[in-house]
mmCIF file of C-alpha atoms in Angstrom:
data_model
loop_
_atom_site.group_PDB
_atom_site.id
_atom_site.type_symbol
_atom_site.label_atom_id
_atom_site.label_comp_id
_atom_site.label_asym_id
_atom_site.label_seq_id
_atom_site.Cartn_x
_atom_site.Cartn_y
_atom_site.Cartn_z
ATOM 1 C CA MET A 11 -173.495 72.935 -59.576
ATOM 2 C CA PHE A 12 -169.577 72.320 -58.994
ATOM 3 C CA ASN A 13 -167.135 73.116 -61.639
ATOM 4 C CA SER A 14 -164.977 70.291 -61.984
ATOM 5 C CA ALA A 15 -162.431 71.675 -64.417
ATOM 6 C CA LYS A 16 -158.952 71.750 -62.890
ATOM 7 C CA LYS A 17 -157.451 75.461 -62.841
ATOM 8 C CA SER A 18 -154.251 75.770 -64.362
ATOM 9 C CA PRO A 19 -151.092 76.393 -61.548
ATOM 10 C CA PRO A 20 -150.480 80.008 -61.154
ATOM 11 C CA ASN A 21 -147.654 81.518 -63.319
ATOM 12 C CA HIS A 22 -144.706 82.327 -61.001
ATOM 13 C CA SER A 23 -142.050 83.222 -63.679
ATOM 14 C CA LYS A 24 -142.058 87.276 -62.692
ATOM 15 C CA THR A 25 -141.778 86.547 -58.585
ATOM 16 C CA ALA A 26 -138.792 84.026 -59.790
ATOM 17 C CA GLN A 27 -137.013 86.658 -61.470
ATOM 18 C CA SER A 28 -137.583 89.474 -59.002
ATOM 19 C CA ALA A 29 -136.181 87.086 -56.414
ATOM 20 C CA SER A 30 -132.660 86.896 -58.267
ATOM 21 C CA THR A 31 -131.884 90.607 -58.016
ATOM 22 C CA THR A 32 -128.184 91.350 -57.800
ATOM 23 C CA THR A 33 -126.934 93.097 -54.726
ATOM 24 C CA SER A 34 -125.582 96.252 -57.328
ATOM 25 C CA GLU A 35 -129.281 96.352 -58.134
ATOM 26 C CA ARG A 36 -130.710 96.481 -54.875
ATOM 27 C CA LYS A 37 -128.364 99.314 -53.709
ATOM 28 C CA PRO A 38 -129.932 102.412 -55.800
ATOM 29 C CA ILE A 39 -133.487 100.818 -54.302
ATOM 30 C CA LEU A 40 -132.262 101.009 -51.048
ATOM 31 C CA SER A 41 -130.939 104.510 -51.761
ATOM 32 C CA ILE A 42 -134.416 105.607 -53.097
ATOM 33 C CA ILE A 43 -136.023 104.420 -50.064
ATOM 34 C CA LYS A 44 -133.540 106.543 -47.371
ATOM 35 C CA ASP A 45 -133.916 109.525 -49.763
ATOM 36 C CA ILE A 46 -138.134 109.428 -49.442
ATOM 37 C CA GLN A 47 -137.451 108.781 -45.507
ATOM 38 C CA ARG A 48 -135.232 111.691 -45.106
ATOM 39 C CA GLN A 49 -137.822 113.820 -47.417
ATOM 40 C CA THR A 50 -140.600 113.073 -44.765
ATOM 41 C CA ARG A 51 -138.810 113.822 -41.660
ATOM 42 C CA ARG A 52 -140.326 116.981 -40.659
ATOM 43 C CA GLN A 53 -138.005 119.897 -39.008
ATOM 44 C CA TYR A 54 -139.823 121.978 -36.798
ATOM 45 C CA SER A 55 -139.148 125.407 -35.758
ATOM 46 C CA ALA A 56 -138.294 126.776 -32.317
ATOM 47 C CA GLU A 57 -141.674 129.211 -32.542
ATOM 48 C CA GLU A 58 -143.398 125.806 -33.428
ATOM 49 C CA LYS A 59 -142.267 123.610 -30.932
ATOM 50 C CA ILE A 60 -142.857 126.378 -28.220
ATOM 51 C CA ARG A 61 -146.293 126.942 -29.856
ATOM 52 C CA ILE A 62 -146.960 123.494 -29.975
ATOM 53 C CA VAL A 63 -146.182 122.803 -25.967
ATOM 54 C CA LEU A 64 -148.009 125.750 -24.522
ATOM 55 C CA GLU A 65 -151.373 124.131 -26.588
ATOM 56 C CA GLY A 66 -150.476 121.101 -24.589
ATOM 57 C CA LEU A 67 -149.906 122.906 -21.221
ATOM 58 C CA GLN A 68 -153.201 125.066 -21.420
ATOM 59 C CA GLY A 69 -155.179 121.707 -21.044
ATOM 60 C CA GLU A 70 -157.855 122.416 -23.593
ATOM 61 C CA GLN A 71 -157.494 119.324 -26.041
ATOM 62 C CA SER A 72 -155.436 116.732 -25.527
ATOM 63 C CA VAL A 73 -152.008 115.996 -25.923
ATOM 64 C CA ALA A 74 -152.854 113.298 -28.701
ATOM 65 C CA GLU A 75 -155.400 115.988 -30.534
ATOM 66 C CA ILE A 76 -152.582 118.355 -30.734
ATOM 67 C CA CYS A 77 -149.713 115.831 -31.679
ATOM 68 C CA ARG A 78 -152.417 114.841 -34.344
ATOM 69 C CA ARG A 79 -153.069 118.182 -35.717
ATOM 70 C CA ALA A 80 -149.555 119.038 -35.904
ATOM 71 C CA GLY A 81 -148.023 115.828 -37.302
ATOM 72 C CA LEU A 82 -146.196 114.897 -34.777
ATOM 73 C CA ASN A 83 -145.681 111.715 -32.607
ATOM 74 C CA ALA A 84 -146.589 112.067 -28.915
ATOM 75 C CA ASN A 85 -143.378 110.664 -27.597
ATOM 76 C CA ILE A 86 -141.634 113.743 -29.286
ATOM 77 C CA TYR A 87 -143.909 116.168 -27.744
ATOM 78 C CA TYR A 88 -142.775 114.841 -24.379
ATOM 79 C CA ARG A 89 -139.101 114.739 -25.641
ATOM 80 C CA TRP A 90 -139.277 118.823 -25.905
ATOM 81 C CA ILE A 91 -140.915 118.957 -22.414
ATOM 82 C CA GLY A 92 -138.144 116.406 -20.806
ATOM 83 C CA PRO A 93 -135.376 119.158 -20.083
ATOM 84 C CA ILE A 94 -137.665 121.747 -18.596
ATOM 85 C CA PRO A 95 -138.383 120.775 -14.525
ATOM 86 C CA MET A 96 -140.951 122.963 -14.456
ATOM 87 C CA ILE A 97 -142.983 121.582 -17.001
ATOM 88 C CA GLN A 98 -142.811 118.255 -15.784
ATOM 89 C CA ALA A 99 -143.684 118.889 -12.355
ATOM 90 C CA THR A 100 -146.884 120.618 -13.862
ATOM 91 C CA THR A 101 -148.074 117.281 -16.138
ATOM 92 C CA GLY A 102 -147.552 114.773 -13.445
ATOM 93 C CA GLU A 103 -144.418 112.999 -14.517
#
């Protein structure tokens, strides 16, 4: 019913090798990660920002839905309407 055979311990030789990476080896990895982060950041044109903000102000859909569809964080949406006092009054902030 029970298997009484002992299992051999796992081989961690690869883990030990990767843990001993030098700073010079890590530097290119960090630069690659930063390059990827720069590529994934989206730039929105003024027209896109206006369209997205106006959709939110129409009230037909939630801001969360609009932002999800546009691939935008809701915090960015509210930052876009932040400097406009008239819009802040209509959104209840």
